[in-house]
Coordinates of C-alpha atoms and ligand atoms in Angstrom, one line a residue:
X1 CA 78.9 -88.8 45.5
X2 CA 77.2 -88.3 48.9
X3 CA 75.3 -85.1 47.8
X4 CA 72.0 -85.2 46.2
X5 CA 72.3 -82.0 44.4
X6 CA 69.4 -80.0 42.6
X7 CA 69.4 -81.3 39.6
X8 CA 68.4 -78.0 37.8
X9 CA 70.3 -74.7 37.2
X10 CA 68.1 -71.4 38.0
X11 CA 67.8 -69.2 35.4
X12 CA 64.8 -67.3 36.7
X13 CA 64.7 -66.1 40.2
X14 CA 62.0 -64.4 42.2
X15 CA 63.3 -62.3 45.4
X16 CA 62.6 -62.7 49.0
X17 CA 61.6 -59.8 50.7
X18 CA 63.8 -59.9 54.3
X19 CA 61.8 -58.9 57.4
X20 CA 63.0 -58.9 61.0
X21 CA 61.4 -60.8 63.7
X22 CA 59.9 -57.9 65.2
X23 CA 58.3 -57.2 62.0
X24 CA 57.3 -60.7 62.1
X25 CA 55.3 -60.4 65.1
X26 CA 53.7 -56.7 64.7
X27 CA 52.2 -58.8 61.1
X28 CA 51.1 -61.7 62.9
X29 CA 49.2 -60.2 65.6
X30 CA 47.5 -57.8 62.8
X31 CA 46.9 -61.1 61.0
X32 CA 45.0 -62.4 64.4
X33 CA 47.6 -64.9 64.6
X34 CA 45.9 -66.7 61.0
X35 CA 48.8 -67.5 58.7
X36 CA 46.3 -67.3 56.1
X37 CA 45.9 -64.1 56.4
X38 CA 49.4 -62.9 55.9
X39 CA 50.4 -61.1 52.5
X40 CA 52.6 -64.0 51.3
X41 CA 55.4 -61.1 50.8
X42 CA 55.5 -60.9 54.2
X43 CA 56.8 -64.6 54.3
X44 CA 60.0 -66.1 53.6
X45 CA 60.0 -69.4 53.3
X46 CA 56.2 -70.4 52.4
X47 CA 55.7 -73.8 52.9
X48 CA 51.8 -73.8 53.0
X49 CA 51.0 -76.1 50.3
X50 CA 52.8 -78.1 47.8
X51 CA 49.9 -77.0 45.5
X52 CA 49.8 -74.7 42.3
X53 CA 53.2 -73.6 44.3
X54 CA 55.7 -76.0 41.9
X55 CA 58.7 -73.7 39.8
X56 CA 57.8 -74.5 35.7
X57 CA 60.8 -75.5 33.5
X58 CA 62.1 -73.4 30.7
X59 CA 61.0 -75.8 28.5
X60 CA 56.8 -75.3 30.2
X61 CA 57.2 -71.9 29.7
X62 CA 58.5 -72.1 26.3
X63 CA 55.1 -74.9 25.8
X64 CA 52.9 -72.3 27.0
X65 CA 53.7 -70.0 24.4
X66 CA 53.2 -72.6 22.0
X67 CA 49.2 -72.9 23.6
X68 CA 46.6 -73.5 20.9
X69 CA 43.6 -71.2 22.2
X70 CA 40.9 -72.9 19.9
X71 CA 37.7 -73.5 21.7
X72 CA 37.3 -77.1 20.0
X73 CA 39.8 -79.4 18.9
X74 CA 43.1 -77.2 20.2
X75 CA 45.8 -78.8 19.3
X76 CA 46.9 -78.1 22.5
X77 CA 44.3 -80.4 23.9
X78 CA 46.0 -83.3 21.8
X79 CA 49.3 -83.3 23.2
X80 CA 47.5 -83.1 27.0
X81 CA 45.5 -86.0 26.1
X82 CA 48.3 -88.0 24.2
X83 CA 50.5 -87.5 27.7
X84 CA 48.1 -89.0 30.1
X85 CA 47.2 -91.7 28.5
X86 CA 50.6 -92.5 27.6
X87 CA 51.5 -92.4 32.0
X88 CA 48.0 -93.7 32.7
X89 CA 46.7 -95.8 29.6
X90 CA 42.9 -94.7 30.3
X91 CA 40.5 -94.5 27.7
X92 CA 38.9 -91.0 28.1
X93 CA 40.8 -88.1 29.6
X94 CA 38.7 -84.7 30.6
X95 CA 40.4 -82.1 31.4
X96 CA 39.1 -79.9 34.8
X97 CA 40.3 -76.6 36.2
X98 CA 41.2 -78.5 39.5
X99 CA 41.4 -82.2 41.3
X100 CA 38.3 -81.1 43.0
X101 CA 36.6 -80.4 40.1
X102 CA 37.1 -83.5 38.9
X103 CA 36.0 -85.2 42.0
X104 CA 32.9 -82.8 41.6
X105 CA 32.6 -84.3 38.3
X106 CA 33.0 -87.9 39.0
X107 CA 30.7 -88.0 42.7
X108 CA 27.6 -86.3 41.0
X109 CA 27.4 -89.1 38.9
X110 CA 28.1 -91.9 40.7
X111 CA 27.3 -91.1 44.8
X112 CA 23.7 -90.6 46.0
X113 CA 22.2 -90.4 49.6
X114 CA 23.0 -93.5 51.1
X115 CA 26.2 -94.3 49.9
X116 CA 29.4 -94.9 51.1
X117 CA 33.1 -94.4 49.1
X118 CA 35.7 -96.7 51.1
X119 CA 39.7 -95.3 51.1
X120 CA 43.0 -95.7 52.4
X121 CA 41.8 -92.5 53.4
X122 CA 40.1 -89.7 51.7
X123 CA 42.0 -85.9 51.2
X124 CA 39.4 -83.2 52.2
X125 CA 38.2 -82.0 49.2
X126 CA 37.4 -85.5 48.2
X127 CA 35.5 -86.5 51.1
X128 CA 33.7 -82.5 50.8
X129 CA 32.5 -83.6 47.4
X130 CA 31.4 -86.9 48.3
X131 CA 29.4 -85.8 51.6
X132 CA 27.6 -83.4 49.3
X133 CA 26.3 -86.0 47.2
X134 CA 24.8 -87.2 50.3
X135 CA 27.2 -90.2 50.7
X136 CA 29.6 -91.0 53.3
X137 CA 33.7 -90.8 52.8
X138 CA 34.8 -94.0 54.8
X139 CA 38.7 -94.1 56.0
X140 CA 40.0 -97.3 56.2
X141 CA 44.0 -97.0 56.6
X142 CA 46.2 -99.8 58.1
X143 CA 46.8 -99.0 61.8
X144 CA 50.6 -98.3 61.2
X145 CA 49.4 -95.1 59.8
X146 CA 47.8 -94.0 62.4
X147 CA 51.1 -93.5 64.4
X148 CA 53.1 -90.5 64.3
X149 CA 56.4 -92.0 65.2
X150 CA 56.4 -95.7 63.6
X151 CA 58.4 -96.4 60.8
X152 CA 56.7 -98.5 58.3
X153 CA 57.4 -97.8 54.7
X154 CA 54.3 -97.9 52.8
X155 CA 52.0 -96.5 55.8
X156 CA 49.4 -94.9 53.2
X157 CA 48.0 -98.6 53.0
X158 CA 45.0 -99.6 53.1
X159 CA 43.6 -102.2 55.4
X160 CA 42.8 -104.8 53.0
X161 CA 41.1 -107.1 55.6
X162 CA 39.3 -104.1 56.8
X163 CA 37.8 -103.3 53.2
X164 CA 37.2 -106.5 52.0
X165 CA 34.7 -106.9 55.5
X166 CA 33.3 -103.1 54.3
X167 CA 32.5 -104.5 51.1
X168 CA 31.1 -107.7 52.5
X169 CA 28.8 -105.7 55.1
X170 CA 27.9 -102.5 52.9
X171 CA 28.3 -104.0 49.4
X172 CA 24.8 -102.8 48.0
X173 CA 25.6 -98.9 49.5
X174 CA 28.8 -98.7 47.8
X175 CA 29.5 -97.7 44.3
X176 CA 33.1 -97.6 43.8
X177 CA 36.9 -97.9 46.1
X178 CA 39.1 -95.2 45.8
X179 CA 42.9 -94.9 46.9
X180 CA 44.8 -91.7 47.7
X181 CA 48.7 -92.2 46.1
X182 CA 50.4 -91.1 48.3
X183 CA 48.3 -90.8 50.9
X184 CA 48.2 -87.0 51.6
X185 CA 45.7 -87.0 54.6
X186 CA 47.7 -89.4 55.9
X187 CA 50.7 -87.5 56.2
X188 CA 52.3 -87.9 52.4
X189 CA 52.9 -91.6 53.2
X190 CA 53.3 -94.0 50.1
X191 CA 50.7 -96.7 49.4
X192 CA 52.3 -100.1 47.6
X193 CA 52.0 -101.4 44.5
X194 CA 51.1 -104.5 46.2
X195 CA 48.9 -102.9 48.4
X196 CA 47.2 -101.3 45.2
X197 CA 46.8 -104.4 43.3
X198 CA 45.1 -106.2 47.0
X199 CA 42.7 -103.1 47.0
X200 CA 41.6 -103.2 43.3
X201 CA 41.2 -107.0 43.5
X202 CA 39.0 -107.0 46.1
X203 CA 36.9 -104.2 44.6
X204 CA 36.8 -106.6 41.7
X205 CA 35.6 -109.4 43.7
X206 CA 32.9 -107.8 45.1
X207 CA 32.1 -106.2 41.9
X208 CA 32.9 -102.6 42.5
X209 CA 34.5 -99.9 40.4
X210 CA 38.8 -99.4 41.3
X211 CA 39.5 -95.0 41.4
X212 CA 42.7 -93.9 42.1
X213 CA 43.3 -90.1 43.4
X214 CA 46.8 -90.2 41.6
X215 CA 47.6 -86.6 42.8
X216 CA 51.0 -87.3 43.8
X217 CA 51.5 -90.5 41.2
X218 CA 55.5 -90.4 40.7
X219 CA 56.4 -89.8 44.7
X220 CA 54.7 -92.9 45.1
X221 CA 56.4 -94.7 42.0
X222 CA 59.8 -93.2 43.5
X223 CA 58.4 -94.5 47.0
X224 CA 58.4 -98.2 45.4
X225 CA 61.3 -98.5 43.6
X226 CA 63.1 -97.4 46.6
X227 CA 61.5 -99.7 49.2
X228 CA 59.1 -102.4 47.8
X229 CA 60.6 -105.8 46.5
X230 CA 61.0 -106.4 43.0
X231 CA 60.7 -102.6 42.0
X232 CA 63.8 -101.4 42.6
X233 CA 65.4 -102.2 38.5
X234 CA 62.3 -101.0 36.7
X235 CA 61.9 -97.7 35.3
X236 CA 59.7 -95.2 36.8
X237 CA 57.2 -95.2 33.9
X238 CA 56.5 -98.7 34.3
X239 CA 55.6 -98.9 38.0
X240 CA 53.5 -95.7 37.0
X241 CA 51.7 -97.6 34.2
X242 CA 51.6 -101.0 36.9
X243 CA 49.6 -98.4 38.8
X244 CA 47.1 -97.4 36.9
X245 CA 46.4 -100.3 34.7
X246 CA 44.5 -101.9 37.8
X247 CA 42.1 -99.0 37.9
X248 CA 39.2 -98.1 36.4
X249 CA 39.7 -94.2 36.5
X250 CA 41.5 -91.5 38.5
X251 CA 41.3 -88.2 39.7
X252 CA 44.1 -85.7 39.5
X253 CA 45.2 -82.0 40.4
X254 CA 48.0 -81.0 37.9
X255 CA 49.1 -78.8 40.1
X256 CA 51.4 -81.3 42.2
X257 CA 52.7 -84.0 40.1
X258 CA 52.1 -82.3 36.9
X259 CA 54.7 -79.2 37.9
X260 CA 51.6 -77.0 36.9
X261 CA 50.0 -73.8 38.6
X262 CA 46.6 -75.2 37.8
X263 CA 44.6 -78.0 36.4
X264 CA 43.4 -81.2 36.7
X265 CA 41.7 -84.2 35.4
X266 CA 39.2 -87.1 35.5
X267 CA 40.3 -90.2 33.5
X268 CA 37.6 -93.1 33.2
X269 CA 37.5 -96.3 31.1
X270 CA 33.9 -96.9 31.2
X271 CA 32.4 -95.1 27.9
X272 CA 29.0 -94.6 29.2
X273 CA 30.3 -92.4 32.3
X274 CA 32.4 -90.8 29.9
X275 CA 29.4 -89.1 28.5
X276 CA 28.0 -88.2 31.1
X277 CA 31.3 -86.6 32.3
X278 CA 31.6 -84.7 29.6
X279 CA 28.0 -83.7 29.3
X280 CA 28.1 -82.2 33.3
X281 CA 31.6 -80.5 32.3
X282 CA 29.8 -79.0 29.4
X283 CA 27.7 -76.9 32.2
X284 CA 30.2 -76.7 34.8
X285 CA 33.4 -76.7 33.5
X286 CA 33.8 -75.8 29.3
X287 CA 33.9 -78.0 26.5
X288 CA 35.9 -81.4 26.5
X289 CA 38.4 -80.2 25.2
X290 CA 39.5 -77.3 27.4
X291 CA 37.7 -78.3 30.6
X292 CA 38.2 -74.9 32.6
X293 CA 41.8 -74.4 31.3
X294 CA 43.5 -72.0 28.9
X295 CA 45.0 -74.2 26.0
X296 CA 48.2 -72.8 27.4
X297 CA 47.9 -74.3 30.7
X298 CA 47.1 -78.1 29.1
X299 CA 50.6 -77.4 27.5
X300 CA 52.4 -76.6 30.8
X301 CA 50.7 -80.1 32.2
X302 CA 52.2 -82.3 29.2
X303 CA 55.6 -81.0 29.2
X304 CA 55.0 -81.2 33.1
X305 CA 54.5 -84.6 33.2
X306 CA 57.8 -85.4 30.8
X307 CA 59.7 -84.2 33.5
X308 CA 57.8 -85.3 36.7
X309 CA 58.9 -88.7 36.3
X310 CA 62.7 -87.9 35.8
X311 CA 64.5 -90.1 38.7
X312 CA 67.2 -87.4 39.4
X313 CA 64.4 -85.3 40.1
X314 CA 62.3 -87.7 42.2
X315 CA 65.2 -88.8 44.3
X316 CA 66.3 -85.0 44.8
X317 CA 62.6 -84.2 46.1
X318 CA 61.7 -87.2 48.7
X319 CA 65.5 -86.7 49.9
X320 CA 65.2 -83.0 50.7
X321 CA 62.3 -83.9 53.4
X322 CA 63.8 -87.3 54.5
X323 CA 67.3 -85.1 55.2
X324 CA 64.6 -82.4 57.2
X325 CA 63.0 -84.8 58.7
X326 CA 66.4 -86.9 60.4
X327 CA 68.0 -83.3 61.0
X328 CA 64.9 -83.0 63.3
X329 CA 64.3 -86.4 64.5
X330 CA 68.0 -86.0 66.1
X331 CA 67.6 -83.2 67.6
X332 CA 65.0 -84.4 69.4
X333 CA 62.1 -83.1 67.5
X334 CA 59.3 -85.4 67.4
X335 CA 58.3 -85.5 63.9
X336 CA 56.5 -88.2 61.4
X337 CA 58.3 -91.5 60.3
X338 CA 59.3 -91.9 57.9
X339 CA 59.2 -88.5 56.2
X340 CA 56.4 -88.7 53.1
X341 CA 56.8 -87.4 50.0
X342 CA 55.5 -84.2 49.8
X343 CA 55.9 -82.5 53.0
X344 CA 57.5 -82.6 56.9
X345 CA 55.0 -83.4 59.8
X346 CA 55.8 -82.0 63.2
X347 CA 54.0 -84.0 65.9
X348 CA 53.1 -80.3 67.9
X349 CA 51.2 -82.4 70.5
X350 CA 54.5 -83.9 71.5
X351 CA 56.5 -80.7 71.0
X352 CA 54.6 -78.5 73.4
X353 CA 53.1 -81.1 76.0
X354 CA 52.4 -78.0 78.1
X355 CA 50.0 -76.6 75.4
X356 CA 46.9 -78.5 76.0
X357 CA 45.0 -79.6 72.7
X358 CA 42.4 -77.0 73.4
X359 CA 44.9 -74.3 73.5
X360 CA 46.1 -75.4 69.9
X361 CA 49.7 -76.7 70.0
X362 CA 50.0 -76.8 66.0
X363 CA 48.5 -73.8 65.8
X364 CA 51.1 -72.2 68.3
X365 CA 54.0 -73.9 67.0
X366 CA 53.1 -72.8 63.2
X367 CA 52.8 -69.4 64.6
X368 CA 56.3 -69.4 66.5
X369 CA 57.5 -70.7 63.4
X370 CA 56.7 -67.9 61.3
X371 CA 57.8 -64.9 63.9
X372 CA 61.2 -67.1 65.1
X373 CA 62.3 -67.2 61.4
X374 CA 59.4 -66.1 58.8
X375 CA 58.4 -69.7 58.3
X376 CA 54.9 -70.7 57.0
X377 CA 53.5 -73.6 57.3
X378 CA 50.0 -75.0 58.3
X379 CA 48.3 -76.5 61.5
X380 CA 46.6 -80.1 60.8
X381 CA 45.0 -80.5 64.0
X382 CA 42.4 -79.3 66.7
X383 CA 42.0 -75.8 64.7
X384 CA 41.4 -77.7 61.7
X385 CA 39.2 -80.6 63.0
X386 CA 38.2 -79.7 66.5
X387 CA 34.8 -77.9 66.1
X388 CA 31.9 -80.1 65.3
X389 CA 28.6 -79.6 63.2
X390 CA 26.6 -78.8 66.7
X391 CA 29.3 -76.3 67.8
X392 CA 31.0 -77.8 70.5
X393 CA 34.6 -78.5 70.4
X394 CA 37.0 -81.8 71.1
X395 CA 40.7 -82.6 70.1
X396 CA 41.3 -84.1 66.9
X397 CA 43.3 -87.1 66.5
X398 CA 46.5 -85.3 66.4
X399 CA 48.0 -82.4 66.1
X400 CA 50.6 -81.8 63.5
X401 CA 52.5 -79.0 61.4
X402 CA 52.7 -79.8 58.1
X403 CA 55.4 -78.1 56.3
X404 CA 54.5 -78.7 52.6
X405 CA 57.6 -78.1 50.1
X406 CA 57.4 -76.7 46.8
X407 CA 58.4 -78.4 43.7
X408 CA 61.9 -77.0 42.3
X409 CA 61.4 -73.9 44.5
X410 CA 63.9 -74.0 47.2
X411 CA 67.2 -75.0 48.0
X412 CA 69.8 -77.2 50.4
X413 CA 70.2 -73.7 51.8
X414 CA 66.8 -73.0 52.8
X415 CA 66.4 -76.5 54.0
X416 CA 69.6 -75.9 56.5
X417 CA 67.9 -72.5 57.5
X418 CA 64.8 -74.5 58.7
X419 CA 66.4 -76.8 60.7
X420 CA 68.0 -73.9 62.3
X421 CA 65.1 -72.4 63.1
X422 CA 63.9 -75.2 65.0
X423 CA 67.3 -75.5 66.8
X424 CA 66.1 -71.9 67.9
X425 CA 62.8 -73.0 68.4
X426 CA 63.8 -76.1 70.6
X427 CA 66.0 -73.8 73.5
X428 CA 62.6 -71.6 73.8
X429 CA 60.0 -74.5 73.4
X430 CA 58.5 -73.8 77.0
X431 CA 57.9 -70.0 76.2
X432 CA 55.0 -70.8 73.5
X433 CA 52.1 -70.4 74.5
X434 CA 48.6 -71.6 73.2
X435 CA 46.0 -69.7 71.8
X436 CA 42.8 -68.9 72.0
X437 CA 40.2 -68.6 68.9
X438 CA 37.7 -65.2 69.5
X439 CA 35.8 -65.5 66.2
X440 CA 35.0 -68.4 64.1
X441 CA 33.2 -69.0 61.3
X442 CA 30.7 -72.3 61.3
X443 CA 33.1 -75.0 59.1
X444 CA 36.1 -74.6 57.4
X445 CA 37.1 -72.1 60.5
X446 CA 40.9 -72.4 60.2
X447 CA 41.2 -70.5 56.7
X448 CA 39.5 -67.1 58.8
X449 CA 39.4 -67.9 62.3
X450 CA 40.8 -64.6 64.4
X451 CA 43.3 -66.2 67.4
X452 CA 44.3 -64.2 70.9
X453 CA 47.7 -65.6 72.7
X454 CA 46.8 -67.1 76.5
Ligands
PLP501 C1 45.2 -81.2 46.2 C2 44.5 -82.5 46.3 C3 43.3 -82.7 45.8 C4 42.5 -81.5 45.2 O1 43.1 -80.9 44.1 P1 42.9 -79.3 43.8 O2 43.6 -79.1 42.5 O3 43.5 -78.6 45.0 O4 41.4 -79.1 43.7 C5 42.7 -83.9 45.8 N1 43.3 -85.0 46.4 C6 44.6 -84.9 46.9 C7 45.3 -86.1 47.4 C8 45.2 -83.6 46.8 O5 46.4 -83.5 47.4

C-alpha cells in the first residue's frame, strides 16, 4: 500500500481548544507578537519544539508505575542502564535531568579557556556550555548544508577535509570532536555513517577524543538505511550500534529519541572521566544512580527506547515531514531540501522578499502563521541571531521557520490542515508585514522580546 499510516491506535486523547482567527490576533498582539508568550491553550497545532513534546505509549505509562524510587541502587536505574548500553555499548552511562546537563557535565571537565570543540555543527545549548567553559564551539559543516534549497542526502556532514586541517592547525587547543546526529542546527539533516566513521578516524589520527550528541540517534539510523549504500538490509539496531561503537562517549536529551518528557544522559568509555562525571553530578545533579530524574522517569526512557527504533515508526515519522515538505515545495513554497528528520524549514527570506531581514521575515511569517490558522512554530533567524554582544544588530545567515513535529502527537489530518494553511497564506503573502522589536533583553532576546507590526 501507498499510505504510510500511523502505526499506533489512540487510546488517550487530549482536546484542542478551537479559537477563531480574530481571537487569534486579539492574543497575539497581547503576547507583543512573542509566540512564546502565548498560553499554549491558546494554540492548536503547537509545533515549537520536538522536545519533552513526544505522546508516551501505554506500555511507558504502565513502566512508570512500575518506577523504583530508591535513592541508591533503584532497580529502576538497572533497566535504564541495561537499555543504553545495549543501543550504545558504552561503558558508563549517567543519567542527567536534560542533554544540557550532560553537556554541562561533560565541558566542565574537559574544555578550559583556550580551547576549541570542532562539529558538524554545534546545537545551541551545546555551544552555550562550551563557551562558558571559556572555549570556543567551532562549526565545520560541508558547504551543501549551508544551502536552503540543495538536495543532498546526508547534508548534516561534516567537512572532513576541513577538520582534519582544524586538527592539524589547532591540535594542542583542542580536546575532543564532537558530531550532532542529525544535525539539528543544521536544519534536522542526517550525517552518514561514512561520514561518522571519516570524522572519528581523523580525531583518532590526531589523537583526539570522538563525542557524539546522539539526540536524535534513530532518525539518522532511519536516514541511512534509506539513502546510504550498503545500509539499506540491515536492521536499525545495527546501524545504531555501527554508530556508536566509533565513539568514545555521547550526550543525549531523552526527551526526543527516547519518547520521554524529560531526561538525558552522558555515556563515556574512559573510566577516569567517569569519576569525575559522577563526582560533579553528585553536586549538581543527584546521585549516579538517579541523576536529576524520578526512578519513574528512567523507566519511561528504557521502554522509550524499545520502541524508538521500531521501523514502522521511523518510516511513519521522517514521511510525515517529507510529505509536508513536497506539499509545499509544489506549491511554490520555498522550503529546506530535503526535509530532515525532525521538523519543516520554511526559507521566510525567500517567502517574503519584501520583508527586509531587519524587519524579521521568519518572525512575521511564524506570526501569520499562528493568527491565519493557530499554528506555532519558531523563527530561526535574524530575531534569534541578529543582535550581537556590543548591541548592534546584522542579519543572520538565514532566516527560517522551523516547524518542529511531535513524536506520535498528530495526525495525516493535521498535516493536510497545515498545508492548507499555507495555501491561505501563499494568496495573502504580500500583506505580511515585518516587525519591529521595542524591548529586548541583552542575549537570548527572542524567548521575551516585545514586537510592534511596521
Ligand atoms: C535538545 C537538544 C539538546 C539539549 O537537550 P535538552 O534536553 O533540551 O537540554 C542538545 N543537542 C541537541 C542536538 C538537541 O536537539
Amino acid at each position: 500500500m501507498k499510505t504510510i499510516i500511523e502505526p499506533f491506535r489512540i487510546k488517550s486523547v487530549e482536546p484542542i481548544r478551537m479559537t477563531s482567527r480574530a481571537e487569534r490576533e486579539e492574543m497575539l498582539a497581547a503576547a507583543q507578537f512573542n509566540l512564546f508568550k502565548l498560553h499554549a491553550d491558546d494554540v492548536l497545532i503547537d509545533l515549537l519544539t520536538d522536545s519533552g513534546t513526544s505522546a508516551m505509549s501505554a506500555a511507558q505509562w504502565g513502566a512508570i508505575m512500575t518506577g523504583d524510587e530508591s535513592y541508591a541502587g533503584a532497580k529502576s536505574f538497572y533497566k535504564f542502564e541495561a537499555a543504553v548500553g545495549d543501543l550504545t555499548g558504552f561503558r558508563h552511562i549517567i543519567p542527567t535531568h536534560q542533554g544540557r546537563a550532560a553537556e554541562h557535565l561533560l565541558f566542565t571537565l574537559i574544555a578550559k579557556p583556550g580551547h576549541a570543540i570542532p562539529s558538524n555543527t554545534h546545537f545551541d545549548t551545546t555551544r552555550g556550555n562550551i563557551e562558558a567553559a571559556g572555549a570556543e564551539a567551532i562549526d565545520l559543516p560541508i558547504p551543501e548544508g549551508r544551502q536552503p534549497s540543495l538536495e543532498h542526502p546526508f547534508k548534516g556532514n561534516i567537512d572532513l577535509g576541513a577538520l582534519d586541517a582544524f586538527l592539524s592547525e589547532h591540535g594542542e587547543r583542542t580536546p575532543a570532536v564532537m558530531m550532532t546526529i542529525t544535525n539539528n542546527a543544521g536544519g534536522g539533516q542526517p550525517v552518514s555513517l561514512e561520514n561518522i566513521r571519516g570524522a572519528a578516524e581523523i580525531a583518532k589520527t590526531h589523537g583526539k577524543p570522538f563525542y557524539i550528541d546522539g539526540c536524535r540517534f534513530a532518525e539518522n539510523a532511519w536516514f541511512n538505511k534509506l539513502r546510504e549504500e550498503g545500509q539499506g538490509n540491515r536492521g536499525i539496531k545495527d546501524i545504531v550500534r555501527d554508530t556508536f561503537a566509533v565513539a568514545d562517549g555521547m550526550t543525549m536529551s531523552a526527551k526526543k529519541d527516547a519518547f520521554a518528557n524529560i531526561g538525558g544522559w552522558l555515556a563515556l568509555n574512559d573510566d577516569a572521566l567517569a569519576e569525575a562525571a559522577r563526582t560533579r553530578l553528585i553536586q549538581t545533579e543527584g546521585f549516579p544512580t538517579y541523576g536529576g530524574l524520578a526512578g519513574r522517569d528512567l523507566e519511561a526512557i528504557a521502554q522509550g527506547l524499545e520502541e524508538i527504533i521500531d521501523e514502522d515508526y521511523l518510516r511513519y515519522r521522517v514521511r510525515t515531514n517529507a510529505y509536508i515538505t513536497e506539499r509545499l515545495d509544489a506549491m511554490g513554497v520555498p522550503v529546506v531540501k530535503p526535509a530532515g528528520g525532525h521538523a519543516v524549514f520554511i526559507d521566510a527570506r525567500a517567502f517574503l522578499p519584501h520583508i527586509s531581514p531587519l524587519e524579521y521575515p521568519g518572525h512575521a511569517l511564524a506570526c501569520a502563521l499562528y493568527e491565519e490558522g493557530g499554528i506555532r512554530g519558531c523563527e530561526i533567524g535574524t530575531v534569534m541571531f541578529g543582535r550581537k554582544p556590543d548591541g548592534s544588530e546584522a542579519p543572520a545567515a538565514m532566516d527560517l521557520v522551523r516547524l518542529a513535529m511531535p513524536r506520535r502527537v498528530y495526525t495525516q489530518s493535521h498535516a493536510d490542515y497545515i498545508v492548507e494553511v499555507f495555501a491561505e497564506l501563499t494568496t495573502k503573502k504580500d500583506d505580511i508585514r515585518g516587525l519591529k522589536i521595542v524591548r529586548e533583553p541583552p542575549m537570548m532576546r527572542h524567548f521575551t522580546a516585545a514586537f510592534e507590526r511596521l
